[in-house]
């Protein structure tokens, strides 16, 4: 067939492989979608398979549409009629509706979205008389979702602690409430289909007989439920063709289990294993850097990525004085690349580990008057928790701000519902004043002339919030912006409200603390100046589309490619994230994430870090990412301890000649440890702490300290200014 002539030898081997199980380990940029779609076309057009005998599954509607388009372009629409190609969830929903007579729901069941699911969890908590403070709905739902992905129904939910017992009861009630509504959640689609196959041999045989060929995209992202389902669907003909790369498995927090690749080889011992190692995206030196990182991963099948696109340029490493300088370097470099016609703005992508890191980058682009677009998250100042805190501050400055009042009067929930808010506005109109002024007056208690307008149930939380607002206003003349910020966080319990124990909750809290860091810069300036600056930066007109640089997390970058890639924040604790330090599996996933980021680059790669990074109202010395140290020096350009000072008064694009400054002198290498576990030490910012561990690393002493004020910190002794006190 004509399309086979365009394949490289490994791709052709995969497309034309004989019957039986086939595992295709496809390196980044190696044409895995081409292989998968041409395998379908080959089976139909050359081997005589009927379209309705083939099932192809992937993870997103976009990927499914792309695969369908490619197959139709090869064979024509008529020859592909009847082909079942779609997402796991869509495929399962189709099967469940056909087999609904065996299910606890009818064929017209509804699929509850994420918000609906949380509402059901809250209803279950209420019915069981359990506190949503102790059993946070988001956390409980995550536990239920994880159980379903592991094929655990309520009756099999593992119980070790009292909390597990409570979650089990919530899970049981949650499931019953779904069924009472003739509804399922996303995880049910997988769980119920898999259980249907396991418990009904005739149903399993029906579908396993029909599907002579089962093909799977992004196999490394499957969970246990999906893997078990695939085994059932391919149990008769044994023709299962999976394409994936465990080196690119970065979604464990969604339930993905990269170990399914190893399970496949164990469960299908005669499987053909084909490696796709030729890369069509990146230059060779970029691939060499990526392999240097991923080759340090444990228990993996090694691949040798190669390309015919030439060597290209070495990755450029830049170490800024601080994270302001890091952001400025990124913007300056993009401006220079565009000005010298080495790249188009849309060719450039700036990647980072967490969404909170986008704030300085966004401000640097705005100050330079360069447009950008943000992918995979709201702009920093558009994130809910950031907007909420800004609204609290605006309300403290101006209680007549009705927009801010309505936004946060019940954040976190304090028993002030829509009817009460409406009554508050009506009281303001009746008294010819603002709802905020009514609220402040209610703080006086029953002496307020407005007290009688509200029911006892409504007036108490209003009066309580009014008293809190009055206290904030009383601080305006004496408190600094960061002090007022901290008081608001404490009074409304924002930390506990945001950090619900999930990764998403920790990220929301991280965004709020990033705003707190900005507030610290206004310690000697007024709240009005702070709010004015925020208002100008958060102007929606700064958003752009089209030919502009892209800002995104490395998780969001998977599956994308860019001519020029900047990976920022290459400091231990940022990438790899500090949460992975004591979790080997998480550390391995952090390594894979860095690998994914590197392999998005086609022509140029920039790796940046900051010697000092701010947060929580202080500046912290950092050490470079352990992953960065895995890249040989000969693959990097500009690896030095340089970095120009960053102006904190604002970002100003600099001429290219100012980017490379002489490296400042460094302390002499430390050859023996000064600190021992158990020592008490003091730090100029965090006060006293206890040494947990110390070791010599890269000519410096790395000290792990537990501080009474901020908890665990990992410090470089040459920079940290630690003093031994006992």
XYZ file of C-alpha atoms in Angstrom, residues 51 103 112 251 328 404 448 450 481 581 645 669 716 723:
14
model
C -14.424 -1.901 10.334
C -27.298 -2.606 35.446
C -22.931 13.582 36.416
C -0.607 11.551 35.311
C 13.088 39.009 32.832
C -16.431 42.593 46.082
C -28.576 48.664 64.955
C -31.443 47.469 60.653
C -0.352 45.520 53.355
C 11.403 14.233 48.215
C 20.847 41.442 39.383
C 34.165 24.412 48.302
C 22.993 24.932 50.930
C 24.560 29.313 63.039
